[in-house]
């Protein structure tokens, strides 16, 4: 029977430690969240992150901007947050409306407040193994594997998906941890040939049933990063049948989601500590 790698208990343990450190720090770590537009999913994600911050004793600030917000207006908000001494981390909830240049805007966030780890300098430093901050979801995946004593070094890890938020930074993290990494994507031919070779399979495509039972073995450890809403139900990118066939898997919800939030808190605490030095 497949083992369930649930993330809630690991995230809770990390957040309890963060809460203790905040009490000793003497200042409140500050996180500002920016939401552009009226995407219900984005609002849910941000509200969960803010609630976790509040629980751990952080100072929080949420800025909501309209769908038709100009790029200059958003850049002005970021500039003000960069200069705000009470704010140690800036969370820009993605995706942004299509009329906004996402990459250009991310570049304007102070790298020392880039707690999402999306700034190009942070992404480049990650390749060198020296990031100021590591992207939260990839970092959370490694923390969860460590929590369950799953060895990474020497393992064949296949990542399906090459986004800047998960696939690409995760590949760098895994290489730094001595894994043998394969990245698959929409143009990969014979996907199953690659996924069947995986000791650890990470799936982040945003597409239901990307992985079916015939694409894995009974020894595969499956990390499902996907969040899809189908008929009011949240499901991942990996079919239930594939998960049951696997050696172990992360559930959706309750797997990587809580870990992502815990890593955001960890990064914000780190930013506050550095600022206090």
mmCIF file of C-alpha atoms in Angstrom:
data_model
loop_
_atom_site.group_PDB
_atom_site.id
_atom_site.type_symbol
_atom_site.label_atom_id
_atom_site.label_comp_id
_atom_site.label_asym_id
_atom_site.label_seq_id
_atom_site.Cartn_x
_atom_site.Cartn_y
_atom_site.Cartn_z
ATOM 1 C CA UNK A 1 0.000 0.000 0.000
ATOM 2 C CA UNK A 2 1.315 3.444 -0.948
ATOM 3 C CA UNK A 3 2.598 5.656 1.876
ATOM 4 C CA UNK A 4 1.032 9.117 2.146
ATOM 5 C CA UNK A 5 3.579 11.932 2.469
ATOM 6 C CA UNK A 6 1.301 14.512 4.025
ATOM 7 C CA UNK A 7 2.788 17.967 4.467
ATOM 8 C CA UNK A 8 0.693 19.369 7.304
ATOM 9 C CA UNK A 9 2.613 17.821 10.207
ATOM 10 C CA UNK A 10 5.982 18.815 8.736
ATOM 11 C CA UNK A 11 4.764 22.368 8.052
ATOM 12 C CA UNK A 12 3.300 22.609 11.558
ATOM 13 C CA UNK A 13 6.621 21.595 13.103
ATOM 14 C CA UNK A 14 8.471 24.243 11.067
ATOM 15 C CA UNK A 15 5.918 26.934 11.925
ATOM 16 C CA UNK A 16 6.111 26.132 15.650
ATOM 17 C CA UNK A 17 9.879 26.650 15.489
ATOM 18 C CA UNK A 18 9.381 29.913 13.584
ATOM 19 C CA UNK A 19 6.933 31.131 16.241
ATOM 20 C CA UNK A 20 9.533 30.492 18.965
ATOM 21 C CA UNK A 21 12.229 32.330 17.008
ATOM 22 C CA UNK A 22 9.952 35.323 16.415
ATOM 23 C CA UNK A 23 9.348 35.629 20.171
ATOM 24 C CA UNK A 24 13.115 35.779 20.737
ATOM 25 C CA UNK A 25 13.840 38.115 17.826
ATOM 26 C CA UNK A 26 12.523 41.302 19.384
ATOM 27 C CA UNK A 27 11.005 42.578 16.133
ATOM 28 C CA UNK A 28 8.045 41.384 14.086
ATOM 29 C CA UNK A 29 8.953 39.988 10.666
ATOM 30 C CA UNK A 30 6.875 41.923 8.148
ATOM 31 C CA UNK A 31 5.313 40.479 4.992
ATOM 32 C CA UNK A 32 3.459 42.522 2.384
ATOM 33 C CA UNK A 33 1.239 40.671 -0.087
ATOM 34 C CA UNK A 34 0.197 42.250 -3.379
ATOM 35 C CA UNK A 35 -2.838 40.939 -5.276
ATOM 36 C CA UNK A 36 -3.625 42.362 -8.712
ATOM 37 C CA UNK A 37 -7.108 41.606 -10.023
ATOM 38 C CA UNK A 38 -10.044 39.633 -8.696
ATOM 39 C CA UNK A 39 -8.830 36.045 -9.106
ATOM 40 C CA UNK A 40 -10.656 34.046 -6.377
ATOM 41 C CA UNK A 41 -7.889 31.412 -6.212
ATOM 42 C CA UNK A 42 -5.223 34.097 -5.692
ATOM 43 C CA UNK A 43 -7.250 35.626 -2.865
ATOM 44 C CA UNK A 44 -7.604 32.233 -1.177
ATOM 45 C CA UNK A 45 -3.863 31.526 -1.463
ATOM 46 C CA UNK A 46 -2.925 34.931 -0.067
ATOM 47 C CA UNK A 47 -5.431 34.717 2.797
ATOM 48 C CA UNK A 48 -3.905 31.372 3.859
ATOM 49 C CA UNK A 49 -0.395 32.806 3.755
ATOM 50 C CA UNK A 50 -1.426 35.881 5.744
ATOM 51 C CA UNK A 51 -3.251 33.731 8.322
ATOM 52 C CA UNK A 52 -0.123 31.597 8.819
ATOM 53 C CA UNK A 53 1.982 34.752 9.219
ATOM 54 C CA UNK A 54 -0.399 36.163 11.825
ATOM 55 C CA UNK A 55 -0.370 32.852 13.718
ATOM 56 C CA UNK A 56 3.437 33.029 13.906
ATOM 57 C CA UNK A 57 3.463 36.621 15.157
ATOM 58 C CA UNK A 58 4.355 38.407 11.907
ATOM 59 C CA UNK A 59 3.280 41.893 10.868
ATOM 60 C CA UNK A 60 1.290 41.679 7.624
ATOM 61 C CA UNK A 61 -0.006 44.045 5.000
ATOM 62 C CA UNK A 62 -2.219 43.195 2.016
ATOM 63 C CA UNK A 63 -2.467 45.493 -1.002
ATOM 64 C CA UNK A 64 -5.245 44.766 -3.501
ATOM 65 C CA UNK A 65 -5.093 46.430 -6.916
ATOM 66 C CA UNK A 66 -7.672 46.362 -9.692
ATOM 67 C CA UNK A 67 -7.520 44.195 -12.829
ATOM 68 C CA UNK A 68 -6.801 47.237 -14.980
ATOM 69 C CA UNK A 69 -4.062 48.549 -12.683
ATOM 70 C CA UNK A 70 -1.262 50.200 -14.663
ATOM 71 C CA UNK A 71 2.276 48.876 -14.549
ATOM 72 C CA UNK A 72 3.476 52.195 -13.167
ATOM 73 C CA UNK A 73 0.965 52.024 -10.299
ATOM 74 C CA UNK A 74 2.182 48.530 -9.356
ATOM 75 C CA UNK A 75 5.824 49.584 -9.598
ATOM 76 C CA UNK A 76 5.106 52.550 -7.309
ATOM 77 C CA UNK A 77 3.598 50.197 -4.708
ATOM 78 C CA UNK A 78 6.669 47.938 -4.908
ATOM 79 C CA UNK A 79 9.001 50.934 -4.598
ATOM 80 C CA UNK A 80 7.172 52.053 -1.434
ATOM 81 C CA UNK A 81 7.383 48.550 0.066
ATOM 82 C CA UNK A 82 11.092 48.328 -0.795
ATOM 83 C CA UNK A 83 11.617 51.476 1.290
ATOM 84 C CA UNK A 84 9.322 50.432 4.176
ATOM 85 C CA UNK A 85 11.479 49.340 7.134
ATOM 86 C CA UNK A 86 8.584 47.386 8.690
ATOM 87 C CA UNK A 87 8.361 45.163 5.601
ATOM 88 C CA UNK A 88 11.018 42.442 5.310
ATOM 89 C CA UNK A 89 9.386 40.364 2.587
ATOM 90 C CA UNK A 90 7.294 41.173 -0.484
ATOM 91 C CA UNK A 91 4.919 38.583 -1.925
ATOM 92 C CA UNK A 92 3.650 39.361 -5.425
ATOM 93 C CA UNK A 93 0.861 36.855 -6.057
ATOM 94 C CA UNK A 94 1.124 35.358 -9.540
ATOM 95 C CA UNK A 95 -0.136 35.211 -12.210
ATOM 96 C CA UNK A 96 -0.545 38.893 -13.038
ATOM 97 C CA UNK A 97 -3.033 40.206 -15.620
ATOM 98 C CA UNK A 98 -1.675 39.779 -19.151
ATOM 99 C CA UNK A 99 -1.162 43.500 -19.800
ATOM 100 C CA UNK A 100 1.517 43.612 -17.084
ATOM 101 C CA UNK A 101 5.133 42.599 -17.743
ATOM 102 C CA UNK A 102 5.555 40.008 -14.993
ATOM 103 C CA UNK A 103 9.323 39.590 -15.290
ATOM 104 C CA UNK A 104 10.014 43.329 -15.430
ATOM 105 C CA UNK A 105 7.922 43.861 -12.295
ATOM 106 C CA UNK A 106 9.589 41.022 -10.356
ATOM 107 C CA UNK A 107 12.978 42.578 -11.158
ATOM 108 C CA UNK A 108 11.936 45.730 -9.280
ATOM 109 C CA UNK A 109 11.468 43.896 -5.966
ATOM 110 C CA UNK A 110 14.441 44.432 -3.631
ATOM 111 C CA UNK A 111 16.414 41.166 -3.778
ATOM 112 C CA UNK A 112 16.709 41.282 0.033
ATOM 113 C CA UNK A 113 12.884 41.255 0.250
ATOM 114 C CA UNK A 114 12.326 38.731 -2.551
ATOM 115 C CA UNK A 115 11.050 36.014 -0.199
ATOM 116 C CA UNK A 116 9.423 34.156 -3.109
ATOM 117 C CA UNK A 117 12.876 33.727 -4.684
ATOM 118 C CA UNK A 118 11.687 34.783 -8.163
ATOM 119 C CA UNK A 119 14.073 37.695 -8.774
ATOM 120 C CA UNK A 120 16.450 36.834 -11.663
ATOM 121 C CA UNK A 121 19.465 37.438 -9.397
ATOM 122 C CA UNK A 122 18.106 34.941 -6.877
ATOM 123 C CA UNK A 123 17.403 32.429 -9.638
ATOM 124 C CA UNK A 124 20.926 32.846 -10.988
ATOM 125 C CA UNK A 125 22.516 32.548 -7.546
ATOM 126 C CA UNK A 126 20.505 29.361 -6.978
ATOM 127 C CA UNK A 127 22.308 27.767 -9.927
ATOM 128 C CA UNK A 128 25.564 28.579 -8.109
ATOM 129 C CA UNK A 129 24.134 27.170 -4.874
ATOM 130 C CA UNK A 130 24.199 30.597 -3.187
ATOM 131 C CA UNK A 131 20.699 32.119 -3.373
ATOM 132 C CA UNK A 132 19.636 34.976 -1.114
ATOM 133 C CA UNK A 133 16.248 33.216 -1.002
ATOM 134 C CA UNK A 134 15.114 29.918 -2.507
ATOM 135 C CA UNK A 135 11.714 29.629 -4.218
ATOM 136 C CA UNK A 136 9.215 28.362 -1.647
ATOM 137 C CA UNK A 137 7.637 25.367 -3.401
ATOM 138 C CA UNK A 138 10.930 23.733 -4.502
ATOM 139 C CA UNK A 139 12.410 24.399 -1.064
ATOM 140 C CA UNK A 140 9.313 22.871 0.531
ATOM 141 C CA UNK A 141 9.616 19.737 -1.611
ATOM 142 C CA UNK A 142 13.167 19.115 -0.393
ATOM 143 C CA UNK A 143 12.181 19.807 3.219
ATOM 144 C CA UNK A 144 9.342 17.287 2.964
ATOM 145 C CA UNK A 145 11.582 14.604 1.460
ATOM 146 C CA UNK A 146 14.053 15.209 4.285
ATOM 147 C CA UNK A 147 11.243 15.018 6.869
ATOM 148 C CA UNK A 148 10.369 11.531 5.637
ATOM 149 C CA UNK A 149 14.057 10.507 5.430
ATOM 150 C CA UNK A 150 13.919 10.074 1.658
ATOM 151 C CA UNK A 151 17.438 10.207 0.212
ATOM 152 C CA UNK A 152 17.982 12.513 -2.766
ATOM 153 C CA UNK A 153 21.693 12.043 -3.509
ATOM 154 C CA UNK A 154 22.257 9.575 -6.318
ATOM 155 C CA UNK A 155 18.540 9.217 -7.089
ATOM 156 C CA UNK A 156 16.967 9.609 -10.524
ATOM 157 C CA UNK A 157 14.540 12.505 -10.170
ATOM 158 C CA UNK A 158 12.204 13.331 -13.042
ATOM 159 C CA UNK A 159 10.461 16.719 -13.041
ATOM 160 C CA UNK A 160 7.443 17.169 -15.311
ATOM 161 C CA UNK A 161 7.036 20.922 -15.829
ATOM 162 C CA UNK A 162 9.589 23.693 -16.388
ATOM 163 C CA UNK A 163 8.019 26.785 -14.804
ATOM 164 C CA UNK A 164 10.127 29.490 -13.159
ATOM 165 C CA UNK A 165 8.218 28.914 -9.907
ATOM 166 C CA UNK A 166 8.712 25.142 -9.593
ATOM 167 C CA UNK A 167 10.414 23.138 -12.345
ATOM 168 C CA UNK A 168 13.505 25.208 -13.089
ATOM 169 C CA UNK A 169 14.469 26.199 -9.518
ATOM 170 C CA UNK A 170 13.724 22.667 -8.300
ATOM 171 C CA UNK A 171 16.112 21.239 -10.896
ATOM 172 C CA UNK A 172 18.906 23.465 -9.560
ATOM 173 C CA UNK A 173 18.152 22.537 -5.938
ATOM 174 C CA UNK A 174 18.172 18.830 -6.757
ATOM 175 C CA UNK A 175 21.436 19.095 -8.693
ATOM 176 C CA UNK A 176 22.963 20.882 -5.707
ATOM 177 C CA UNK A 177 21.745 17.931 -3.589
ATOM 178 C CA UNK A 178 23.520 15.437 -5.908
ATOM 179 C CA UNK A 179 20.445 14.012 -7.647
ATOM 180 C CA UNK A 180 20.442 12.972 -11.307
ATOM 181 C CA UNK A 181 17.796 15.248 -12.792
ATOM 182 C CA UNK A 182 15.628 14.962 -15.905
ATOM 183 C CA UNK A 183 13.214 17.752 -16.854
ATOM 184 C CA UNK A 184 10.230 16.902 -19.055
ATOM 185 C CA UNK A 185 7.763 19.343 -20.600
ATOM 186 C CA UNK A 186 5.073 19.780 -23.240
ATOM 187 C CA UNK A 187 7.491 19.022 -26.086
ATOM 188 C CA UNK A 188 8.955 15.887 -24.482
ATOM 189 C CA UNK A 189 8.398 12.816 -26.626
ATOM 190 C CA UNK A 190 7.361 9.513 -25.004
ATOM 191 C CA UNK A 191 6.896 11.019 -21.537
ATOM 192 C CA UNK A 192 6.255 7.612 -19.959
ATOM 193 C CA UNK A 193 9.709 6.400 -20.992
ATOM 194 C CA UNK A 194 11.192 9.057 -18.726
ATOM 195 C CA UNK A 195 8.732 8.871 -15.834
ATOM 196 C CA UNK A 196 9.090 5.090 -15.493
ATOM 197 C CA UNK A 197 12.809 5.562 -14.779
ATOM 198 C CA UNK A 198 12.164 7.935 -11.876
ATOM 199 C CA UNK A 199 12.985 7.063 -8.288
ATOM 200 C CA UNK A 200 11.282 10.347 -7.418
ATOM 201 C CA UNK A 201 8.737 11.919 -9.791
ATOM 202 C CA UNK A 202 7.732 15.573 -9.350
ATOM 203 C CA UNK A 203 4.723 16.729 -11.364
ATOM 204 C CA UNK A 204 3.867 20.430 -11.762
ATOM 205 C CA UNK A 205 1.919 20.939 -14.995
ATOM 206 C CA UNK A 206 -1.445 22.327 -13.886
ATOM 207 C CA UNK A 207 -3.130 19.580 -15.875
ATOM 208 C CA UNK A 208 -5.276 16.804 -14.376
ATOM 209 C CA UNK A 209 -4.177 13.201 -15.038
ATOM 210 C CA UNK A 210 -0.798 14.197 -16.467
ATOM 211 C CA UNK A 211 0.456 10.973 -14.883
ATOM 212 C CA UNK A 212 -1.512 7.713 -15.102
ATOM 213 C CA UNK A 213 -0.671 4.275 -13.617
ATOM 214 C CA UNK A 214 1.082 3.006 -16.756
ATOM 215 C CA UNK A 215 3.636 5.847 -16.450
ATOM 216 C CA UNK A 216 5.169 4.835 -13.098
ATOM 217 C CA UNK A 217 6.394 1.752 -11.218
ATOM 218 C CA UNK A 218 5.523 0.498 -7.743
ATOM 219 C CA UNK A 219 8.846 1.894 -6.505
ATOM 220 C CA UNK A 220 8.165 5.477 -7.642
ATOM 221 C CA UNK A 221 7.844 8.246 -5.048
ATOM 222 C CA UNK A 222 5.349 10.775 -6.439
ATOM 223 C CA UNK A 223 5.388 14.474 -5.528
ATOM 224 C CA UNK A 224 2.210 16.095 -6.879
ATOM 225 C CA UNK A 225 2.494 19.887 -6.982
ATOM 226 C CA UNK A 226 -0.627 20.485 -9.084
ATOM 227 C CA UNK A 227 -3.725 22.287 -7.840
ATOM 228 C CA UNK A 228 -6.738 21.962 -10.132
ATOM 229 C CA UNK A 229 -10.388 22.700 -9.395
ATOM 230 C CA UNK A 230 -12.745 20.207 -11.032
ATOM 231 C CA UNK A 231 -16.472 20.454 -10.211
ATOM 232 C CA UNK A 232 -15.693 22.200 -6.950
ATOM 233 C CA UNK A 233 -13.123 19.601 -5.908
ATOM 234 C CA UNK A 234 -9.370 20.240 -5.619
ATOM 235 C CA UNK A 235 -7.217 17.630 -7.313
ATOM 236 C CA UNK A 236 -3.599 17.345 -8.420
ATOM 237 C CA UNK A 237 -1.824 16.515 -11.676
ATOM 238 C CA UNK A 238 -1.425 12.803 -10.898
ATOM 239 C CA UNK A 239 -4.357 10.394 -11.165
ATOM 240 C CA UNK A 240 -5.589 8.703 -7.988
ATOM 241 C CA UNK A 241 -4.888 5.311 -9.572
ATOM 242 C CA UNK A 242 -1.250 6.255 -10.205
ATOM 243 C CA UNK A 243 -0.839 7.429 -6.617
ATOM 244 C CA UNK A 244 -2.229 4.166 -5.263
ATOM 245 C CA UNK A 245 0.247 2.247 -7.425
ATOM 246 C CA UNK A 246 3.242 4.302 -6.223
ATOM 247 C CA UNK A 247 5.542 3.587 -3.281
ATOM 248 C CA UNK A 248 4.609 6.921 -1.693
ATOM 249 C CA UNK A 249 2.868 10.132 -2.732
ATOM 250 C CA UNK A 250 1.894 13.617 -1.602
ATOM 251 C CA UNK A 251 -1.868 14.225 -1.353
ATOM 252 C CA UNK A 252 -3.680 17.185 -2.904
ATOM 253 C CA UNK A 253 -4.661 19.128 -0.892
ATOM 254 C CA UNK A 254 -2.495 18.757 2.212
ATOM 255 C CA UNK A 255 0.813 17.821 0.616
ATOM 256 C CA UNK A 256 3.071 20.461 -0.914
ATOM 257 C CA UNK A 257 0.680 23.396 -0.302
ATOM 258 C CA UNK A 258 1.320 23.647 3.467
ATOM 259 C CA UNK A 259 5.056 23.263 2.840
ATOM 260 C CA UNK A 260 5.075 26.201 0.416
ATOM 261 C CA UNK A 261 3.499 28.434 3.064
ATOM 262 C CA UNK A 262 5.945 27.237 5.736
ATOM 263 C CA UNK A 263 8.888 28.073 3.464
ATOM 264 C CA UNK A 264 7.482 31.558 2.803
ATOM 265 C CA UNK A 265 7.412 32.138 6.565
ATOM 266 C CA UNK A 266 10.933 30.753 6.895
ATOM 267 C CA UNK A 267 12.228 33.075 4.170
ATOM 268 C CA UNK A 268 10.493 36.109 5.705
ATOM 269 C CA UNK A 269 11.954 35.319 9.122
ATOM 270 C CA UNK A 270 15.391 35.010 7.525
ATOM 271 C CA UNK A 271 14.928 38.412 5.851
ATOM 272 C CA UNK A 272 14.002 39.980 9.202
ATOM 273 C CA UNK A 273 17.034 38.426 10.911
ATOM 274 C CA UNK A 274 19.392 39.723 8.228
ATOM 275 C CA UNK A 275 17.868 43.183 8.484
ATOM 276 C CA UNK A 276 18.358 43.134 12.262
ATOM 277 C CA UNK A 277 22.063 42.228 12.067
#
